[in-house]
Coordinates of C-alpha atoms in Angstrom, one line a residue:
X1 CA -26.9 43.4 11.9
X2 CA -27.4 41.1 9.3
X3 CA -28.6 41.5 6.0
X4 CA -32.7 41.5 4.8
X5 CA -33.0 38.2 3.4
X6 CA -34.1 34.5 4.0
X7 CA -32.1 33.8 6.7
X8 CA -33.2 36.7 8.8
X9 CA -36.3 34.6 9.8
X10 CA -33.7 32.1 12.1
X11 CA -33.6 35.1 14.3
X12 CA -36.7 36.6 14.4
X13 CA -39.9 33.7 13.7
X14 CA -41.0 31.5 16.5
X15 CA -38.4 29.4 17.4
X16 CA -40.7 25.6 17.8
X17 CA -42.4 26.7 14.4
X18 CA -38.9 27.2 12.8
X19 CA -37.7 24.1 14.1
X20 CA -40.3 22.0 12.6
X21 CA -40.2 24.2 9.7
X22 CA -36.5 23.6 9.0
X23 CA -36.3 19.9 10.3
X24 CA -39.3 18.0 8.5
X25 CA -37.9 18.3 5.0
X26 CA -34.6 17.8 6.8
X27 CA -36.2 14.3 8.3
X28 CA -38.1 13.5 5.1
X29 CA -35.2 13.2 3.2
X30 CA -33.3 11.7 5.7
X31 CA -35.6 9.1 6.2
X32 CA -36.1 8.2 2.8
X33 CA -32.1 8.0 2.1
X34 CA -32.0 5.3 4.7
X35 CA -35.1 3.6 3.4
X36 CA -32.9 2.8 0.1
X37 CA -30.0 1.4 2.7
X38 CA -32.6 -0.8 4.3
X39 CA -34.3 -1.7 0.5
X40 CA -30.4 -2.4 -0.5
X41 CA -30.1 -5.0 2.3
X42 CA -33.3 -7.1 2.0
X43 CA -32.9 -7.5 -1.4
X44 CA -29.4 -8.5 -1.0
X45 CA -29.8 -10.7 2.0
X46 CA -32.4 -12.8 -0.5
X47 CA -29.6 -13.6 -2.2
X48 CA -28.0 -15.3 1.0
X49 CA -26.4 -14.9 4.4
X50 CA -23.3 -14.2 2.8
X51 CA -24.2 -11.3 0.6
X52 CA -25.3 -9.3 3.7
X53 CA -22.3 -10.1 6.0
X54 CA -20.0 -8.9 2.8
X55 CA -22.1 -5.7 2.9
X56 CA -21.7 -5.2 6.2
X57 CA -17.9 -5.7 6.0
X58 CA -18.1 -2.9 3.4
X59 CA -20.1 -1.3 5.5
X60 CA -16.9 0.6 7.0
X61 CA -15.4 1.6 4.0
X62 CA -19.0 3.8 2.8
X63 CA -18.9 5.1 5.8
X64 CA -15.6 6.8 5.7
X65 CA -16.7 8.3 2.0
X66 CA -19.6 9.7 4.2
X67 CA -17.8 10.9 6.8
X68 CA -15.4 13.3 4.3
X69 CA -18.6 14.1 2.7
X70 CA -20.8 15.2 5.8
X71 CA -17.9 16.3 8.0
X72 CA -17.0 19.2 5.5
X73 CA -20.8 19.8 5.1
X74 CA -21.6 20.1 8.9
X75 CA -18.3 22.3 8.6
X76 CA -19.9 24.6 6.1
X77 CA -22.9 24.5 7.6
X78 CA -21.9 26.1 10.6
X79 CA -19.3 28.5 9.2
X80 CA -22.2 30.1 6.3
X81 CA -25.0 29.8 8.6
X82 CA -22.6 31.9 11.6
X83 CA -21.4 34.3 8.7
X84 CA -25.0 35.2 7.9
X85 CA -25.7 36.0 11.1
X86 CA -23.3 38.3 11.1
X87 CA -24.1 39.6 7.9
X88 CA -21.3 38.4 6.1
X89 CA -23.0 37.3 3.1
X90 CA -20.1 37.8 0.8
X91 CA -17.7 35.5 2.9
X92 CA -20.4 32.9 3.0
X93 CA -20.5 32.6 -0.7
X94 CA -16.8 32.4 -0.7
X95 CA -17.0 29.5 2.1
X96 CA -19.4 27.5 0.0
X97 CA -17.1 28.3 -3.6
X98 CA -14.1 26.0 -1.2
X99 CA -16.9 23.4 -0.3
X100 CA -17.4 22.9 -4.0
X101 CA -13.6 22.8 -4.8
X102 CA -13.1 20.4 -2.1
X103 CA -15.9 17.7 -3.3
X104 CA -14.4 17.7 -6.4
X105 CA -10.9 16.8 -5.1
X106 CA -12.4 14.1 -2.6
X107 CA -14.2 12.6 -5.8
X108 CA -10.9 12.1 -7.5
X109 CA -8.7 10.8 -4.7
X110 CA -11.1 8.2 -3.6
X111 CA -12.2 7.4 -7.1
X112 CA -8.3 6.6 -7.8
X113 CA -7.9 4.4 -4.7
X114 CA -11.3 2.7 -5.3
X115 CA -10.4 2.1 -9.0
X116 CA -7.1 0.3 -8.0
X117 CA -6.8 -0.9 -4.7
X118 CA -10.7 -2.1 -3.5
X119 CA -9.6 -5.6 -3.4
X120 CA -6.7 -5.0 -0.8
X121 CA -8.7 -2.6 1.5
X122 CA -11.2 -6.0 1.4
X123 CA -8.6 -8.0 2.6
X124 CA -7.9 -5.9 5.3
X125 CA -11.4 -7.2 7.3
X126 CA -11.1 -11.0 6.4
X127 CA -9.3 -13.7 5.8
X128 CA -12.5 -15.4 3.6
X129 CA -12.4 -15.7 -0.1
X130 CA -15.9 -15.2 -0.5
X131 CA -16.8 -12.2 1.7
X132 CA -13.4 -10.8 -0.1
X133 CA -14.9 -11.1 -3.6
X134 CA -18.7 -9.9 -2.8
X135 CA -17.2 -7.0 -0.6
X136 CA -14.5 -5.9 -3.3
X137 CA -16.8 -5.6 -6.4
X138 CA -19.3 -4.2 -4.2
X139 CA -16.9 -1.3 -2.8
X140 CA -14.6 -0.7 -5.8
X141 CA -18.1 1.0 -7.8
X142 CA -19.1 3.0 -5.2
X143 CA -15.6 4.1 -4.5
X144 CA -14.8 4.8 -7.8
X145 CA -18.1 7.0 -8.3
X146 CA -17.5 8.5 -4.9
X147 CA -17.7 12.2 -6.5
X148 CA -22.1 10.8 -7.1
X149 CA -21.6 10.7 -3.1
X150 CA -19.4 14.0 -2.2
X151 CA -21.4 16.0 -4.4
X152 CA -24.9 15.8 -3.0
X153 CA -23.1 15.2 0.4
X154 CA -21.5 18.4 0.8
X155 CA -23.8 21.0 -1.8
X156 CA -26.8 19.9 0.7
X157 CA -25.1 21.2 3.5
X158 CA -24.5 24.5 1.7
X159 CA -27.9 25.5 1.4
X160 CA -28.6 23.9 5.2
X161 CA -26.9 26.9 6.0
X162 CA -28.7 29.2 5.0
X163 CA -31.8 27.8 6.7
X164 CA -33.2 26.0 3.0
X165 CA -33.6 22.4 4.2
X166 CA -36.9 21.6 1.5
X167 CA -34.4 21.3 -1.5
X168 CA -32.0 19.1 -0.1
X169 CA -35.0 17.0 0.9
X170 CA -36.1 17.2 -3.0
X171 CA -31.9 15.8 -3.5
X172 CA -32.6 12.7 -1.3
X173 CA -35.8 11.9 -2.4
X174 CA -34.7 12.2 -6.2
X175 CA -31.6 9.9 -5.2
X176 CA -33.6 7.5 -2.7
X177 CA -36.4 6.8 -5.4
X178 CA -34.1 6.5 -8.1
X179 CA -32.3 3.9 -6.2
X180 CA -35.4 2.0 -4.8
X181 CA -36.7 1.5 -8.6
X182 CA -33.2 0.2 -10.3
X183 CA -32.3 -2.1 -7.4
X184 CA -34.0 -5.0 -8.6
X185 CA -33.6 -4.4 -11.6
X186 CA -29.5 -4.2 -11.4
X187 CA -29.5 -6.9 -8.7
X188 CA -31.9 -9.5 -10.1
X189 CA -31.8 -8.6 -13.8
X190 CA -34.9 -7.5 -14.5
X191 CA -36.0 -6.5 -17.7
X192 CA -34.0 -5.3 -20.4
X193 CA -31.5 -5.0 -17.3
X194 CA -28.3 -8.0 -16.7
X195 CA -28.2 -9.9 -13.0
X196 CA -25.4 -7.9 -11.7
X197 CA -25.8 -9.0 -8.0
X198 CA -23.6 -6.8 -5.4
X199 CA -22.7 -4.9 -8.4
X200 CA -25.9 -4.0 -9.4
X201 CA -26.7 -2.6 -6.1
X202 CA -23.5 -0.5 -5.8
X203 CA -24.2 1.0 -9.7
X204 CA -28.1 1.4 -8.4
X205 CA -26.8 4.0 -5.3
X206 CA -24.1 5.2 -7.9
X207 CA -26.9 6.8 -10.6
X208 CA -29.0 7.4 -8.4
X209 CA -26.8 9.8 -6.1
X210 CA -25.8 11.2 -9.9
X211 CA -28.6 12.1 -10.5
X212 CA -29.5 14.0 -7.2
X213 CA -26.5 15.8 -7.9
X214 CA -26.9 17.0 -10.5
X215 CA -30.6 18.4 -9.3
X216 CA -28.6 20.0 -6.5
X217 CA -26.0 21.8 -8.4
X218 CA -28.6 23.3 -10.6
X219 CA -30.0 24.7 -7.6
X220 CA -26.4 25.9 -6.2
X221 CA -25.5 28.3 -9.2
X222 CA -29.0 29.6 -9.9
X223 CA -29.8 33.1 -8.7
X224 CA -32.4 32.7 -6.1
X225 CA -30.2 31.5 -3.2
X226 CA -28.6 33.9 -0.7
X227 CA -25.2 32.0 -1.5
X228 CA -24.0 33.2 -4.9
X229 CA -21.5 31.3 -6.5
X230 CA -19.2 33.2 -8.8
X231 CA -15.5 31.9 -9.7
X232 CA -14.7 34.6 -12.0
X233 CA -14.1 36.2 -8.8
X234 CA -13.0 33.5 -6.9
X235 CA -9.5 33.6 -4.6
X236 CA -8.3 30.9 -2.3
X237 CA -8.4 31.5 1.2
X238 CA -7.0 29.1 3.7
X239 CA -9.2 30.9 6.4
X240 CA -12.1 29.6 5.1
X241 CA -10.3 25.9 4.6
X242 CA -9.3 26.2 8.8
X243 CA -12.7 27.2 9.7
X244 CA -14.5 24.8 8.1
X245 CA -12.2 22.0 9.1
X246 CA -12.4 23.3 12.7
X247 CA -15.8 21.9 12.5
X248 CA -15.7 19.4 9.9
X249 CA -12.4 17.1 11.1
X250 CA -13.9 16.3 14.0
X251 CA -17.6 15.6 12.5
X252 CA -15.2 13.4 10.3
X253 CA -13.6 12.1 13.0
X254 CA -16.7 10.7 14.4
X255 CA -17.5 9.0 11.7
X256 CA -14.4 7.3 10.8
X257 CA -14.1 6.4 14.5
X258 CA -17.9 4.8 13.8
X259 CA -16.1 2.9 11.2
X260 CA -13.4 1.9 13.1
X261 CA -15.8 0.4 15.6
X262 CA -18.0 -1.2 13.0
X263 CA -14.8 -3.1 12.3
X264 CA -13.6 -4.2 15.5
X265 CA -17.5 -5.0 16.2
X266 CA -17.1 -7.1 13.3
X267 CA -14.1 -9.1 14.4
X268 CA -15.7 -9.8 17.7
X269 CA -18.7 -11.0 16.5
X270 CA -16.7 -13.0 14.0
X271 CA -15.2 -15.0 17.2
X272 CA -18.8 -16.8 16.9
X273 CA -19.9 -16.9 13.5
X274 CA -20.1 -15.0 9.9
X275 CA -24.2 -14.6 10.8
X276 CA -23.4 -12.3 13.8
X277 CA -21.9 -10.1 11.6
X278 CA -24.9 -10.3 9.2
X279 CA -27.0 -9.4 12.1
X280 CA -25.3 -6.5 13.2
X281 CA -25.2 -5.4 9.8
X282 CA -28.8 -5.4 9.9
X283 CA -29.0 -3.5 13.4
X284 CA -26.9 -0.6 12.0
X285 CA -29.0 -0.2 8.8
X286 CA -32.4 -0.2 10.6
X287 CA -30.8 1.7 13.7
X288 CA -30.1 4.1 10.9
X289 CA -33.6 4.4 9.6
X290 CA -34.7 5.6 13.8
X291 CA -31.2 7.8 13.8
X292 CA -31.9 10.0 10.1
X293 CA -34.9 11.1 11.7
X294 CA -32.4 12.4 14.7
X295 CA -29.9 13.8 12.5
X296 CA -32.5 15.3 10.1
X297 CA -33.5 17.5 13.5
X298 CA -30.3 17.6 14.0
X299 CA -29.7 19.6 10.6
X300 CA -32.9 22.0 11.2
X301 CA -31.4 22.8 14.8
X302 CA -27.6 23.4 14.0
X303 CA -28.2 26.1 11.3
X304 CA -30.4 27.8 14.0
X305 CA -28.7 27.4 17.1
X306 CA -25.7 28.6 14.9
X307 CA -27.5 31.9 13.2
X308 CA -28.8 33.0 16.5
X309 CA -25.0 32.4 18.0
X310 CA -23.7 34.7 15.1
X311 CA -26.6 37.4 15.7
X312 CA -25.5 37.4 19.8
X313 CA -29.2 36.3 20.7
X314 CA -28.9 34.4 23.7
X315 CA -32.3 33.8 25.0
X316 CA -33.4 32.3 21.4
X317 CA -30.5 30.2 21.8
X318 CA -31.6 28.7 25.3
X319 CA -35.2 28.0 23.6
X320 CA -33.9 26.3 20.7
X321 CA -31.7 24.7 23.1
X322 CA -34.6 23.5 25.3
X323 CA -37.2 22.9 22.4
X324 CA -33.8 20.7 20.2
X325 CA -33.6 18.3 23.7
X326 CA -36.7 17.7 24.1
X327 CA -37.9 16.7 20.5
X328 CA -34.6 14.2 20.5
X329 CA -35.6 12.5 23.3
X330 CA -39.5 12.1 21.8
X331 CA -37.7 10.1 18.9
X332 CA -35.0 8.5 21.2
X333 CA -38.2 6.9 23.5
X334 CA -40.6 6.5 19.5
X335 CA -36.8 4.1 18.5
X336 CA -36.6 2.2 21.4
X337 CA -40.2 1.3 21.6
X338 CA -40.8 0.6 17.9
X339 CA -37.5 -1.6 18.4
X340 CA -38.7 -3.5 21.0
X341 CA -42.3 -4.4 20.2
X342 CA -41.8 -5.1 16.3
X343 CA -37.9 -6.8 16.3
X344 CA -38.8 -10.5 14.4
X345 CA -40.8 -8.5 11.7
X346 CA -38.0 -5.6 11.3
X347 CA -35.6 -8.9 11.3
X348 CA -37.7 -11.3 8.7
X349 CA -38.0 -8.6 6.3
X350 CA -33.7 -9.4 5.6
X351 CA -33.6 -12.8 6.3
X352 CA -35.7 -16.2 7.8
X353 CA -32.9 -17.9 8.7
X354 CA -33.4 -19.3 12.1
X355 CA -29.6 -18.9 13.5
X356 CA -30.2 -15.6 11.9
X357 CA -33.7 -14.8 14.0
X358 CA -32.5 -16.3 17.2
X359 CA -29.1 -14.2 16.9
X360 CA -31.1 -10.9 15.9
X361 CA -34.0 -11.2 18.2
X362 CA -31.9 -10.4 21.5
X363 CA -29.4 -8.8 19.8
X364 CA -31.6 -5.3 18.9
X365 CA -34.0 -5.8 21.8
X366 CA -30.7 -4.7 23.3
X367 CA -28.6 -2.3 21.8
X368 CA -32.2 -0.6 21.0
X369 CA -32.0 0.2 24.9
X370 CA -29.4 2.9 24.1
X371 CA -31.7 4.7 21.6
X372 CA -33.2 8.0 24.1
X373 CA -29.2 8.5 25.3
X374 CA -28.1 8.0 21.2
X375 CA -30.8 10.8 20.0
X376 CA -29.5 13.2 23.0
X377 CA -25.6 12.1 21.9
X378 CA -26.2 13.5 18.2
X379 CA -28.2 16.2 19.3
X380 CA -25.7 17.7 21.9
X381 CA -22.5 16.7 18.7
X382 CA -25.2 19.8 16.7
X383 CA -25.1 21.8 19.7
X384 CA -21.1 22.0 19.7
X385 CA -21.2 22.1 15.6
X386 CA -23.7 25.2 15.6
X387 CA -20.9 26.7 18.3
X388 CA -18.3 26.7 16.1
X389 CA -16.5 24.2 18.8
X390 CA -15.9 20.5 16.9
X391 CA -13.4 18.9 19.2
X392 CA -16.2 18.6 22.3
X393 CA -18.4 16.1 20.0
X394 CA -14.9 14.2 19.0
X395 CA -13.7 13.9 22.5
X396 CA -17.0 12.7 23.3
X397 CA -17.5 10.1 20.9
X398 CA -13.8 8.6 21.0
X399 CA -14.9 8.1 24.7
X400 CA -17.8 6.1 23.8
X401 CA -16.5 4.2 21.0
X402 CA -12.9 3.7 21.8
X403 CA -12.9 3.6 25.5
X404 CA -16.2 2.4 26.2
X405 CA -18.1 0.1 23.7
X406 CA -15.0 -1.9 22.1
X407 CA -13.5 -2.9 25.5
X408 CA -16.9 -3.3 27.2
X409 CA -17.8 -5.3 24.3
X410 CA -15.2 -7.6 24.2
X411 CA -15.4 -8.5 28.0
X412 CA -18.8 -8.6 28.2
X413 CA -18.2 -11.6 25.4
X414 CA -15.4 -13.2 27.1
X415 CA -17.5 -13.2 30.1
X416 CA -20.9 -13.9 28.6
X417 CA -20.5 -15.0 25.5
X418 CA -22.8 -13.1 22.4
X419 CA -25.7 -12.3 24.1
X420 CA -23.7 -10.3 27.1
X421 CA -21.5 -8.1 24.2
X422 CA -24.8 -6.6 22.8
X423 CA -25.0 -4.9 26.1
X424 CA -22.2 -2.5 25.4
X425 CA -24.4 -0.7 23.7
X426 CA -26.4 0.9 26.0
X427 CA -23.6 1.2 28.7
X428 CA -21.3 3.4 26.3
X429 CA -24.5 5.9 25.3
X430 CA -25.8 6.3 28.7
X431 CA -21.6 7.1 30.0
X432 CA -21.7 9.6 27.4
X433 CA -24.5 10.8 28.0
X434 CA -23.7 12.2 30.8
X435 CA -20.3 14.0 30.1
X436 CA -21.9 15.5 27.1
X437 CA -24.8 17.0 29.1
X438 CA -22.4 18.4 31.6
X439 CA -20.0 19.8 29.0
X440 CA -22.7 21.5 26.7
X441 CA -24.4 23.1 29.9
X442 CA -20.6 24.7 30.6
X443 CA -19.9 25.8 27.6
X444 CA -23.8 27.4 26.7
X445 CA -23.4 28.9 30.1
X446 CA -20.3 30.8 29.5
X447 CA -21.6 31.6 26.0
X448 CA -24.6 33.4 26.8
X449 CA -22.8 35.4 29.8
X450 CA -20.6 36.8 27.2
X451 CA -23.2 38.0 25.0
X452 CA -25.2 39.2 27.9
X453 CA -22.0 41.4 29.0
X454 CA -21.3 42.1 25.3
X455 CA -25.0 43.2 24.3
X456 CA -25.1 45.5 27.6
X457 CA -22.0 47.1 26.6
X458 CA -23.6 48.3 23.3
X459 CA -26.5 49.5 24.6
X460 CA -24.3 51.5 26.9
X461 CA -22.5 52.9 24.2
X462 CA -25.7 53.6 22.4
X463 CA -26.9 55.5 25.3
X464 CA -23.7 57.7 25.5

C-alpha cells in the first residue's frame, strides 16, 4: 500500500480532474520555454537569412544536450513515480540523489567538449565559412554552460514524479522570462548591454536557465517534498543507474535520432538552397510551440499512468489511458488547423524574404498535416515510459525517422523536387501511427490481465 502523502491522490482523485490538474502547469511551462525558442529566432532571423540557417544547423547539437537532459528525467520520472506507488519512498529519494549526481557529470563532460572542440563539431554539418562561424560561437556558450541546461532539465523531472508539476512550471517560466527580457539586449546591445549577436542569444538561454536552476534546487533539498535528499546517507547503487536508464536511453535515443534527422533534413534541403534550411529551422521551432503543449500532457499523464501501474490499479489505468488519447488528439487537430489557416503570419514574424515566404508557405501547410498522428506518437512514447518499457517508443521512432522520413524524403525530392520532400512528414507519422497503436493496445492488454489475476489472488488469500 503506499504511503499517506501527496502522491496518494494519483490513485484515488478523479482521474480527468487529475489530468488537467497535473498537465496545465506542465503545459504552461512548456509553452512558455518554447516561446523563448521562437523569441530567439525572430530576433535572430532580423539579423539575416544566414543567422537563422546557422541556428538551425546548431539546432542538432542543443538538441542532443536535451536529450541526456530529458531522457534521464523521463527515466526518473517513471522509476520515483512507480516506487511511490509501491510505497517505496525511501528508494525514490535515493533514485532522485543519482539523478542529481548524474547532471552534474553531464554538465562537466559536455562543458569540456563545448569549451574545446565547438568549432569542429560545426564543421561536421557544412562546408561554409560563414554558417561555420555563426554556428560555432553560438554552440560553444551553450555547450560550455550545458550544466544551466541539465540542471533544470533533470531536477524538474524529479518532482514530476511525485505528481508536483506547478513548480517546475514556476522553473520554466522564471528561465523563459528571464531569457525573453535579455535577448535584445545581448543580441542588439541595448542599453548598458554590448551587441553580442549569436552570442548574445546563447549567453541570454545560458543565465536565464541559471537562474531557474537555481529556483529548482532550492525547492529539491527543502523539507516539504516527498523526495528527501540526504547525502550524508547516500550509497551508490547501480540498480537505480539500470532502471533509470531502462527508460531514459531510449527517451535519449529518440532524441538524438531527432537530431540525427534534423541533420540529414538539413543536407537534403541544402541540395536547393541555404533558405530551405532556414525554413525548416523555422517549422521545427514553431512545430515545437504546438508539440510542448503535447509533451506538457504528456508529463501530467506519465506520472499517473505510472503511479496507478505501481499501485496494480487497472481500471484507472484504462481511463487515464482513454481520457490521455483523447486530449492529444484535441491538440493534434487545434496544430494542424492553427497551421494551416495562419502559415504567412507564423512565417513573417522570422523573416519577409520572399524566397523565404514562397519556400515556407507550402512547406508547413505540409508537414503541419502530420500534427493529430505526432500528438498520438508522443503520447503513446508516455504510455511505454509510465510502463517501465523504453525500448517500444525507440523502436518506434527509429522506424519513423530512420526508415521512413529520411528515405521518403529524399525520393520524394529526387522525384519532385522541394515541394514533394515536405510530404514525408505526414507519411512517416501516420506509418507510425499505426504500429504504436497496435503495440500499446498489446502490451496494456497483457498488463491489466496480470493485475486482474494478481489482485484476485490476494483477495483470495485474504479470504482464507
Amino acid at each position: 500500500m503506499p504511503a499517506g502523502n501527496k502522491s496518494d491522490r494519483l490513485g484515488q482523485e478523479k482521474i480527468s480532474k487529475l489530468l488537467i490538474k497535473l498537465s496545465l502547469p506542465a503545459i504552461a511551462g512548456m509553452i512558455i520555454q518554447s516561446l523563448y525558442n521562437i523569441i530567439d529566432s525572430i530576433y535572430i532571423g532580423n539579423l539575416g537569412t544566414e543567422y537563422l540557417s546557422a541556428l538551425s544547423l546548431a539546432f542538432p547539437v542543443q538538441l542532443i544536450i536535451i536529450a541526456l537532459g530529458v531522457g534521464t528525467g523521463i527515466g526518473a520520472s517513471s522509476l520515483i513515480s512507480r516506487l511511490l506507488g509501491e510505497g517505496r519512498k525511501k528508494r525514490a529519494s535515493n533514485a532522485a540523489e543519482h539523478v542529481f549526481i548524474l547532471a552534474i557529470v553531464y554538465g562537466a563532460v559536455i562543458g569540456t567538449i563545448g569549451f574545446f572542440l565547438s568549432d569542429e563539431i560545426m564543421s561536421i554539418f557544412t562546408n561554409d565559412p560563414v554558417l561555420i562561424d555563426l554556428s560555432q560561437r553560438y554552440i560553444r556558450i551553450i555547450m560550455t554552460g550545458s550544466l544551466a541546461i541539465f540542471a533544470p532539465a533533470t531536477f524538474n523531472y524529479i518532482l514530476r514524479g511525485e505528481g508536483n508539476t506547478f513548480l517546475p512550471m514556476v522553473t520554466m517560466f522564471i528561465g523563459a522570462i528571464t531569457n525573453i527580457i535579455l535577448d535584445p539586449l545581448l543580441i542588439y546591445g541595448i542599453w548598458i548591454f554590448p551587441e553580442m549577436g549569436v552570442e548574445g542569444a546563447a549567453t541570454a538561454t545560458i543565465i536565464a536557465r541559471t537562474l531557474g536552476g537555481i529556483f529548482i534546487t532550492f525547492v529539491l533539498f527543502s523539507d516539504k517534498n516527498e523526495i528527501k535528499f540526504n547525502f550524508k546517507l547516500f550509497k551508490f547503487d547501480f540498480q537505480i543507474i539500470k532502471d533509470i536508464f531502462k527508460v531514459g536511453i531510449p527517451a535519449m535515443v529518440n532524441r538524438l535520432m531527432f537530431s540525427f534527422a534534423i541533420t540529414i533534413i538539413n543536407g537534403i534541403l541544402g541540395m536547393y538552397n541555404t533558405t530551405a534550411i532556414g525554413v525548416m529551422g523555422v517549422v521545427f521551432r514553431l512545430q515545437s510551440f504546438y508539440l510542448m503543449a503535447v509533451f506538457g500532457l504528456n508529463q501530467g499523464y506519465l506520472p499517473l499512468l505510472g503511479y496507478n501501474y505501481g499501485y496494480k490499479k487497472p481500471e484507472r489505468m484504462k481511463r487515464t489511458v482513454l481520457i490521455g488519447w483523447l486530449t492529444a488528439l484535441t491538440f493534434g487537430a487545434i496544430g494542424f488547423t492553427v497551421f494551416q489557416v495562419f502559415t504567412e503570419p507564423l512565417l513573417r514574424m522570422f523573416n519577409s524574404n520572399p524566397e523565404f515566404i514562397e519556400i515556407g508557405i507550402p512547406a508547413f501547410r505540409k508537414v503541419s498535416i502530420s500534427y493529430m498522428f505526432m500528438a498520438l506518437n508522443v503520447i503513446g512514447a508516455g504510455t511505454f515510459q509510465a510502463l517501465g518499457k523504453g525500448v517500444p517508443s525507440l523502436v518506434i521512432t527509429f522506424l519513423r525517422q530512420a526508415l521512413i522520413l529520411l528515405p521518403s524524403m529524399y525520393i520524394l525530392a529526387r522525384i519532385g523536387g522541394l515541394d514533394s520532400a515536405w510530404f514525408a512528414f505526414p507519411i512517416a507519422e501516420s506509418i507510425a501511427f499505426i504500429v504504436n497503436i497496435i503495440w500499446v493496445v498489446l502490451l496494456l492488454r497483457k498488463n491489466m490481465k496480470e493485475m486482474k489475476n494478481e489482485n484476485m489472488q490476494k483477495e483470495y488469500v485474504k479470504q482464507e
